[in-house]
Amino acid sequence: MKSPNTLLDEQAIDPRARGQRVSRRTVLGMLSVVGAGAALSPRTFAQSAGAGPRIIDTHHHIFPPAFTARNLKRMTDDSPTFPGSFYTGWTPRYSLEQMDQNGVATAIGSMTSPGVWFGNNEEGRKNARDCNEYGARMAHDFPGRFGMWGAIPLPDTDGSLHEIEYIYDTLKLDGIGLLTSYDDGKLLGHPNFAPVLEELNRRKAVVFVHPTVSCCGFPIAHINRVAIDYPTDTARTITDLIYGGSLLRFPNIRWIFSHGGGTILMLTPRLSGVGLTPEERAATIPNGFEHELQKLYYDIASVSLSAIPMAAVLKGIPKDHLLFGSVIPFFTIERIASAVNKFDIPGGDLRMIQRENALKLLPRLKA
């Protein structure tokens, strides 16, 4: 039996390679053939989450097998706490079993750090395509259970623009997944990325941003570097988007930031633009820095494990801009869901965080 990758290559699924547009039905038909080879056991879990809170998990990592096999060393080097088997052992069944046990109706898959682009544009395009087609196949094979934040090979502008077209017009994924920085520390407001943000603004994209450590990571004994540098890089890129003018220039992008925005809430007194001239303030934060922060969406992944950061999030961010996130498989869904239920959150606010806020961003899930 041929491998799934061979089937994909021989089916020539890329519409640009054939000089014509391929319909979504055709693509998903091809993907379902691959899915059979991957033994995903589709319909088994199709409607299993009918009862319970029907949570929408917006921070749910997947590890497509072909991509993971090619990039396993990069993944373990990026986060050496976890062995290779941690990544290769993930399956859709693993996710679905946890979802069913904890009232999660739908999980939106995403790629975590180190992402899909490693300096070679051709390789980055292949990585993104493999991940996006795998995510589309999961959504097709398990109706209503999965979505996907599509991966793009930023900082390859042309490759990213082509993949955005494929993500939206062919695969019909839910939005775009980005990292906080690329290419040795270029934050998302960097001028190099403006053409991509312009296209995402045109499409009114929902953009899920996950942290990474692409520069400035300092080792500390006994501490995984991501513990400090992930939330720090999140704060950096949010600040860059605000003071670089990207939030005002691209107002149609709906941004989701991981882990309660990292350290951003703790830093607001230092980031409030005290040194700006009136003209600079009017151009970047006309209504104040905190007002700009409250335009964004944030998941409560990991911060919900402690009362101290969660208190800041619940106080500093409007309840209708908070989303449930599990960070599976780095945490179990049960651990995050149980932690959230321990806080004194009114039932109506809890329903917003668990489901209703996500439905505003992803109205297809209302069906």
CSV table of C-alpha atoms in Angstrom, one decimal:
chain,number,residue,atom,x,y,z
A,1,MET,CA,0.0,0.0,0.0
A,2,LYS,CA,1.3,3.4,-0.9
A,3,SER,CA,2.0,6.0,1.8
A,4,PRO,CA,-0.4,8.9,2.2
A,5,ASN,CA,2.3,11.3,1.1
A,6,THR,CA,2.8,9.3,-2.2
A,7,LEU,CA,-1.0,9.4,-2.8
A,8,LEU,CA,-1.0,13.2,-2.3
A,9,ASP,CA,1.9,13.7,-4.7
A,10,GLU,CA,0.5,11.5,-7.4
A,11,GLN,CA,-2.9,13.1,-7.2
A,12,ALA,CA,-1.3,16.5,-7.9
A,13,ILE,CA,-3.5,18.2,-5.4
A,14,ASP,CA,-2.0,21.6,-5.8
A,15,PRO,CA,-4.2,23.6,-8.2
A,16,ARG,CA,-1.3,25.9,-9.2
A,17,ALA,CA,0.8,23.0,-10.2
A,18,ARG,CA,-1.8,22.0,-12.8
A,19,GLY,CA,-2.7,25.6,-13.8
A,20,GLN,CA,-6.3,25.3,-12.8
A,21,ARG,CA,-8.6,25.7,-9.8
A,22,VAL,CA,-9.5,22.5,-8.0
A,23,SER,CA,-12.9,22.4,-6.2
A,24,ARG,CA,-13.1,21.8,-2.5
A,25,ARG,CA,-15.2,18.7,-3.1
A,26,THR,CA,-12.4,17.3,-5.3
A,27,VAL,CA,-9.7,18.1,-2.8
A,28,LEU,CA,-11.7,16.6,0.1
A,29,GLY,CA,-12.4,13.5,-2.0
A,30,MET,CA,-8.6,13.1,-2.5
A,31,LEU,CA,-8.0,13.7,1.2
A,32,SER,CA,-10.5,11.1,2.2
A,33,VAL,CA,-8.6,8.5,0.3
A,34,VAL,CA,-5.5,9.5,2.2
A,35,GLY,CA,-7.4,9.5,5.4
A,36,ALA,CA,-8.4,5.8,4.9
A,37,GLY,CA,-4.7,5.0,4.5
A,38,ALA,CA,-3.9,6.9,7.7
A,39,ALA,CA,-6.5,4.9,9.7
A,40,LEU,CA,-8.2,7.8,11.3
A,41,SER,CA,-11.4,5.8,12.0
A,42,PRO,CA,-13.6,8.7,10.9
A,43,ARG,CA,-17.2,8.5,12.0
A,44,THR,CA,-16.6,6.8,15.3
A,45,PHE,CA,-16.5,10.1,17.2
A,46,ALA,CA,-18.7,12.2,14.9
A,47,GLN,CA,-21.4,13.1,17.4
A,48,SER,CA,-19.9,12.1,20.7
A,49,ALA,CA,-19.9,15.5,22.3
A,50,GLY,CA,-23.6,16.1,22.0
A,51,ALA,CA,-24.1,16.6,25.7
A,52,GLY,CA,-22.2,18.8,28.2
A,53,PRO,CA,-21.0,22.4,27.7
A,54,ARG,CA,-20.1,22.0,24.0
A,55,ILE,CA,-16.8,23.8,24.5
A,56,ILE,CA,-14.9,25.2,21.5
A,57,ASP,CA,-11.2,24.7,22.0
A,58,THR,CA,-9.3,27.4,20.0
A,59,HIS,CA,-5.8,26.4,21.1
A,60,HIS,CA,-5.4,22.7,20.1
A,61,HIS,CA,-2.2,21.5,18.5
A,62,ILE,CA,-1.9,18.8,15.9
A,63,PHE,CA,1.1,17.0,14.5
A,64,PRO,CA,0.5,15.8,11.0
A,65,PRO,CA,2.6,12.6,10.5
A,66,ALA,CA,4.5,13.5,7.3
A,67,PHE,CA,5.4,17.0,8.5
A,68,THR,CA,6.4,15.7,11.9
A,69,ALA,CA,8.6,13.0,10.5
A,70,ARG,CA,10.5,15.5,8.4
A,71,ASN,CA,10.9,18.1,11.2
A,72,LEU,CA,11.1,16.1,14.3
A,73,LYS,CA,14.6,17.2,15.3
A,74,ARG,CA,13.6,20.9,14.8
A,75,MET,CA,10.6,20.3,17.1
A,76,THR,CA,12.6,18.6,19.9
A,77,ASP,CA,15.4,21.2,19.6
A,78,ASP,CA,12.8,24.0,20.0
A,79,SER,CA,11.3,22.5,23.2
A,80,PRO,CA,13.8,19.9,24.5
A,81,THR,CA,11.6,19.0,27.5
A,82,PHE,CA,9.5,16.8,25.2
A,83,PRO,CA,11.0,13.7,23.5
A,84,GLY,CA,10.3,12.8,19.9
A,85,SER,CA,7.7,10.3,20.9
A,86,PHE,CA,5.6,13.0,22.4
A,87,TYR,CA,5.1,14.5,18.9
A,88,THR,CA,4.9,11.3,16.9
A,89,GLY,CA,2.5,9.7,19.4
A,90,TRP,CA,-0.3,12.3,18.8
A,91,THR,CA,-3.3,11.1,16.8
A,92,PRO,CA,-6.7,12.5,16.0
A,93,ARG,CA,-8.1,9.7,18.3
A,94,TYR,CA,-6.1,11.0,21.2
A,95,SER,CA,-7.6,14.4,20.8
A,96,LEU,CA,-11.1,13.1,20.3
A,97,GLU,CA,-11.0,10.9,23.4
A,98,GLN,CA,-10.1,13.9,25.5
A,99,MET,CA,-12.6,16.1,23.8
A,100,ASP,CA,-15.4,13.6,24.5
A,101,GLN,CA,-14.4,13.2,28.1
A,102,ASN,CA,-14.5,16.9,28.8
A,103,GLY,CA,-17.4,18.4,26.8
A,104,VAL,CA,-15.4,19.8,23.9
A,105,ALA,CA,-17.6,19.8,20.8
A,106,THR,CA,-15.0,21.3,18.4
A,107,ALA,CA,-11.3,21.8,18.4
A,108,ILE,CA,-9.5,24.2,16.1
A,109,GLY,CA,-6.2,22.7,15.2
A,110,SER,CA,-3.0,24.7,14.8
A,111,MET,CA,0.7,24.3,14.4
A,112,THR,CA,2.9,25.2,17.4
A,113,SER,CA,6.5,26.5,17.5
A,114,PRO,CA,8.8,26.2,15.6
A,115,GLY,CA,6.2,26.6,12.9
A,116,VAL,CA,6.6,25.5,9.2
A,117,TRP,CA,9.2,28.0,7.8
A,118,PHE,CA,12.9,27.3,8.5
A,119,GLY,CA,14.6,29.6,6.0
A,120,ASN,CA,14.0,27.7,2.8
A,121,ASN,CA,10.9,28.9,0.9
A,122,GLU,CA,10.3,25.7,-1.1
A,123,GLU,CA,10.5,23.6,2.1
A,124,GLY,CA,8.2,26.1,3.9
A,125,ARG,CA,5.6,25.9,1.2
A,126,LYS,CA,5.6,22.1,1.3
A,127,ASN,CA,5.4,22.1,5.1
A,128,ALA,CA,2.4,24.5,5.1
A,129,ARG,CA,0.6,22.6,2.4
A,130,ASP,CA,1.0,19.2,4.2
A,131,CYS,CA,-0.3,20.6,7.5
A,132,ASN,CA,-3.2,22.4,5.9
A,133,GLU,CA,-4.4,19.5,3.9
A,134,TYR,CA,-4.1,17.2,7.0
A,135,GLY,CA,-6.2,19.7,9.0
A,136,ALA,CA,-8.8,19.9,6.2
A,137,ARG,CA,-9.0,16.1,6.1
A,138,MET,CA,-9.6,15.9,9.9
A,139,ALA,CA,-12.4,18.4,9.6
A,140,HIS,CA,-13.9,16.4,6.7
A,141,ASP,CA,-13.6,13.0,8.3
A,142,PHE,CA,-15.0,14.1,11.7
A,143,PRO,CA,-17.8,16.5,10.9
A,144,GLY,CA,-18.2,19.3,13.4
A,145,ARG,CA,-15.4,18.1,15.6
A,146,PHE,CA,-12.3,19.8,14.1
A,147,GLY,CA,-11.3,23.0,12.4
A,148,MET,CA,-7.9,24.4,11.5
A,149,TRP,CA,-5.9,27.6,11.7
A,150,GLY,CA,-4.1,27.4,8.4
A,151,ALA,CA,-0.3,27.5,8.4
A,152,ILE,CA,1.5,29.9,6.1
A,153,PRO,CA,5.3,30.0,5.4
A,154,LEU,CA,5.9,33.6,6.6
A,155,PRO,CA,8.3,35.3,5.9
A,156,ASP,CA,8.0,34.0,2.3
A,157,THR,CA,5.5,36.6,1.1
A,158,ASP,CA,4.6,35.0,-2.2
A,159,GLY,CA,4.3,31.6,-0.7
A,160,SER,CA,2.2,33.0,2.1
A,161,LEU,CA,-0.2,34.8,-0.3
A,162,HIS,CA,-0.6,31.7,-2.4
A,163,GLU,CA,-1.3,29.5,0.6
A,164,ILE,CA,-3.8,32.0,2.0
A,165,GLU,CA,-5.7,31.7,-1.3
A,166,TYR,CA,-5.7,27.9,-1.0
A,167,ILE,CA,-6.6,28.0,2.7
A,168,TYR,CA,-9.7,30.1,2.1
A,169,ASP,CA,-10.8,29.4,-1.4
A,170,THR,CA,-10.2,25.6,-1.7
A,171,LEU,CA,-9.8,24.1,1.8
A,172,LYS,CA,-12.2,26.5,3.5
A,173,LEU,CA,-10.3,26.5,6.8
A,174,ASP,CA,-11.3,28.7,9.7
A,175,GLY,CA,-8.5,31.3,9.7
A,176,ILE,CA,-4.7,31.6,9.8
A,177,GLY,CA,-2.2,30.6,12.4
A,178,LEU,CA,1.0,32.6,12.9
A,179,LEU,CA,3.9,32.7,15.3
A,180,THR,CA,4.8,35.8,17.3
A,181,SER,CA,8.0,36.3,15.4
A,182,TYR,CA,10.1,35.0,12.5
A,183,ASP,CA,13.5,35.1,11.0
A,184,ASP,CA,15.6,36.0,14.0
A,185,GLY,CA,13.1,38.2,15.8
A,186,LYS,CA,11.0,40.0,13.2
A,187,LEU,CA,7.8,40.7,15.0
A,188,LEU,CA,4.4,40.6,13.2
A,189,GLY,CA,4.3,44.4,12.7
A,190,HIS,CA,7.6,44.2,10.7
A,191,PRO,CA,7.3,46.0,7.3
A,192,ASN,CA,8.3,42.8,5.5
A,193,PHE,CA,5.0,41.2,6.6
A,194,ALA,CA,2.7,44.1,5.6
A,195,PRO,CA,1.6,42.6,2.3
A,196,VAL,CA,0.4,39.4,4.1
A,197,LEU,CA,-1.4,41.5,6.7
A,198,GLU,CA,-3.0,43.5,4.0
A,199,GLU,CA,-4.4,40.4,2.4
A,200,LEU,CA,-5.6,39.0,5.7
A,201,ASN,CA,-7.3,42.4,6.4
A,202,ARG,CA,-9.0,42.2,3.0
A,203,ARG,CA,-10.3,38.7,3.9
A,204,LYS,CA,-11.4,39.8,7.4
A,205,ALA,CA,-9.3,36.9,8.7
A,206,VAL,CA,-9.3,35.5,12.2
A,207,VAL,CA,-5.6,35.1,13.1
A,208,PHE,CA,-4.5,32.9,15.9
A,209,VAL,CA,-1.0,33.8,17.2
A,210,HIS,CA,1.1,31.3,19.1
A,211,PRO,CA,4.4,32.3,20.7
A,212,THR,CA,7.9,31.1,19.8
A,213,VAL,CA,11.5,31.9,20.7
A,214,SER,CA,13.1,33.1,17.5
A,215,CYS,CA,15.6,35.4,19.2
A,216,CYS,CA,16.6,36.7,22.6
A,217,GLY,CA,16.0,33.5,24.5
A,218,PHE,CA,18.2,33.3,27.5
A,219,PRO,CA,18.8,29.9,29.2
A,220,ILE,CA,18.1,29.6,32.9
A,221,ALA,CA,19.0,26.4,34.9
A,222,HIS,CA,16.2,24.0,35.4
A,223,ILE,CA,13.7,26.1,33.4
A,224,ASN,CA,12.5,25.3,29.9
A,225,ARG,CA,13.2,28.5,28.0
A,226,VAL,CA,9.7,28.7,26.6
A,227,ALA,CA,8.3,29.2,30.1
A,228,ILE,CA,9.7,32.8,30.1
A,229,ASP,CA,10.3,33.6,26.5
A,230,TYR,CA,6.9,32.5,25.1
A,231,PRO,CA,4.9,35.0,27.1
A,232,THR,CA,7.6,37.6,26.6
A,233,ASP,CA,7.5,37.2,22.8
A,234,THR,CA,3.7,37.5,22.9
A,235,ALA,CA,3.9,40.8,24.7
A,236,ARG,CA,6.6,42.0,22.2
A,237,THR,CA,4.5,41.3,19.1
A,238,ILE,CA,1.3,42.8,20.5
A,239,THR,CA,3.2,46.0,21.4
A,240,ASP,CA,4.8,46.0,18.0
A,241,LEU,CA,1.4,45.7,16.2
A,242,ILE,CA,0.1,48.6,18.3
A,243,TYR,CA,3.0,51.0,18.1
A,244,GLY,CA,3.9,50.1,14.6
A,245,GLY,CA,0.4,51.1,13.5
A,246,SER,CA,-0.7,47.6,12.2
A,247,LEU,CA,-3.8,47.4,14.4
A,248,LEU,CA,-5.1,50.7,13.0
A,249,ARG,CA,-3.9,50.0,9.5
A,250,PHE,CA,-5.5,46.6,9.3
A,251,PRO,CA,-8.7,46.9,11.4
A,252,ASN,CA,-10.5,43.9,9.9
A,253,ILE,CA,-8.1,41.3,11.2
A,254,ARG,CA,-9.6,39.6,14.3
A,255,TRP,CA,-6.5,38.7,16.4
A,256,ILE,CA,-6.4,35.8,19.0
A,257,PHE,CA,-3.3,35.8,21.3
A,258,SER,CA,-2.3,32.7,23.3
A,259,HIS,CA,-1.9,32.3,27.1
A,260,GLY,CA,-3.9,35.5,28.1
A,261,GLY,CA,-1.5,37.7,26.0
A,262,GLY,CA,1.6,36.5,27.8
A,263,THR,CA,3.1,39.3,30.0
A,264,ILE,CA,1.3,42.1,28.3
A,265,LEU,CA,-1.2,42.9,31.1
A,266,MET,CA,1.7,43.1,33.7
A,267,LEU,CA,3.5,45.6,31.5
A,268,THR,CA,0.7,48.0,30.6
A,269,PRO,CA,2.0,50.8,32.9
A,270,ARG,CA,5.4,50.7,31.2
A,271,LEU,CA,3.8,50.4,27.7
A,272,SER,CA,1.3,53.2,28.0
A,273,GLY,CA,3.1,55.7,25.7
A,274,VAL,CA,4.1,58.2,28.3
A,275,GLY,CA,7.0,59.5,26.1
A,276,LEU,CA,4.8,60.0,23.0
A,277,THR,CA,4.1,63.4,21.5
A,278,PRO,CA,0.5,64.3,21.1
A,279,GLU,CA,0.9,63.7,17.4
A,280,GLU,CA,2.4,60.3,17.9
A,281,ARG,CA,-0.2,59.3,20.4
A,282,ALA,CA,-3.0,60.3,18.0
A,283,ALA,CA,-1.4,58.2,15.3
A,284,THR,CA,-0.8,55.0,17.3
A,285,ILE,CA,-3.0,54.9,20.5
A,286,PRO,CA,-5.7,57.6,20.0
A,287,ASN,CA,-7.8,56.0,22.8
A,288,GLY,CA,-4.9,54.7,24.9
A,289,PHE,CA,-2.8,51.6,25.0
A,290,GLU,CA,-5.2,49.6,27.1
A,291,HIS,CA,-8.1,50.4,24.7
A,292,GLU,CA,-6.1,48.8,21.9
A,293,LEU,CA,-5.4,45.7,24.0
A,294,GLN,CA,-9.1,45.2,24.6
A,295,LYS,CA,-9.8,45.0,20.8
A,296,LEU,CA,-7.9,41.7,20.7
A,297,TYR,CA,-9.0,38.2,21.7
A,298,TYR,CA,-7.1,36.0,24.1
A,299,ASP,CA,-7.3,32.4,25.1
A,300,ILE,CA,-7.0,31.3,28.7
A,301,ALA,CA,-4.7,28.4,28.0
A,302,SER,CA,-2.1,27.9,30.8
A,303,VAL,CA,-2.9,31.1,32.6
A,304,SER,CA,-6.1,29.5,34.0
A,305,LEU,CA,-3.9,27.1,36.0
A,306,SER,CA,-3.1,29.9,38.5
A,307,ALA,CA,-5.4,32.3,40.2
A,308,ILE,CA,-2.9,35.2,40.0
A,309,PRO,CA,-2.6,35.6,36.2
A,310,MET,CA,-6.2,34.5,35.7
A,311,ALA,CA,-7.3,37.4,38.0
A,312,ALA,CA,-5.4,39.8,35.8
A,313,VAL,CA,-7.0,38.4,32.6
A,314,LEU,CA,-10.5,38.5,34.1
A,315,LYS,CA,-10.0,42.1,35.3
A,316,GLY,CA,-8.1,43.5,32.3
A,317,ILE,CA,-9.9,41.8,29.3
A,318,PRO,CA,-13.6,42.1,28.4
A,319,LYS,CA,-15.3,38.7,29.1
A,320,ASP,CA,-16.6,38.7,25.5
A,321,HIS,CA,-13.0,38.6,24.2
A,322,LEU,CA,-11.8,35.5,26.1
A,323,LEU,CA,-11.7,32.0,24.6
A,324,PHE,CA,-11.1,28.5,25.9
A,325,GLY,CA,-7.8,26.9,24.9
A,326,SER,CA,-6.3,23.6,26.1
A,327,VAL,CA,-2.8,23.6,24.6
A,328,ILE,CA,-3.3,19.9,23.9
A,329,PRO,CA,-1.2,17.8,24.0
A,330,PHE,CA,1.1,19.9,26.2
A,331,PHE,CA,-1.7,20.0,28.8
A,332,THR,CA,-4.7,17.7,29.0
A,333,ILE,CA,-8.1,19.2,28.3
A,334,GLU,CA,-9.3,18.0,31.7
A,335,ARG,CA,-6.6,20.0,33.5
A,336,ILE,CA,-7.5,23.3,31.9
A,337,ALA,CA,-11.3,22.7,32.0
A,338,SER,CA,-11.2,21.8,35.7
A,339,ALA,CA,-9.1,24.8,36.5
A,340,VAL,CA,-11.5,27.2,34.8
A,341,ASN,CA,-14.4,25.7,36.6
A,342,LYS,CA,-12.8,26.5,40.0
A,343,PHE,CA,-12.9,30.3,39.4
A,344,ASP,CA,-15.9,32.3,40.6
A,345,ILE,CA,-17.0,33.1,37.0
A,346,PRO,CA,-20.8,33.7,36.5
A,347,GLY,CA,-22.5,31.1,34.4
A,348,GLY,CA,-23.2,33.5,31.6
A,349,ASP,CA,-19.6,34.6,31.4
A,350,LEU,CA,-18.3,31.0,31.6
A,351,ARG,CA,-20.5,30.1,28.6
A,352,MET,CA,-19.1,33.0,26.6
A,353,ILE,CA,-15.6,31.9,27.4
A,354,GLN,CA,-16.3,28.2,26.6
A,355,ARG,CA,-18.3,28.6,23.4
A,356,GLU,CA,-20.2,31.8,22.6
A,357,ASN,CA,-17.2,34.1,22.0
A,358,ALA,CA,-15.7,31.6,19.6
A,359,LEU,CA,-19.0,31.3,17.7
A,360,LYS,CA,-18.8,35.1,17.0
A,361,LEU,CA,-15.5,34.4,15.2
A,362,LEU,CA,-16.5,31.1,13.7
A,363,PRO,CA,-20.2,31.3,12.8
A,364,ARG,CA,-20.0,28.1,10.8
A,365,LEU,CA,-20.0,26.2,14.1
A,366,LYS,CA,-23.5,27.5,15.0
A,367,ALA,CA,-25.0,24.9,12.5
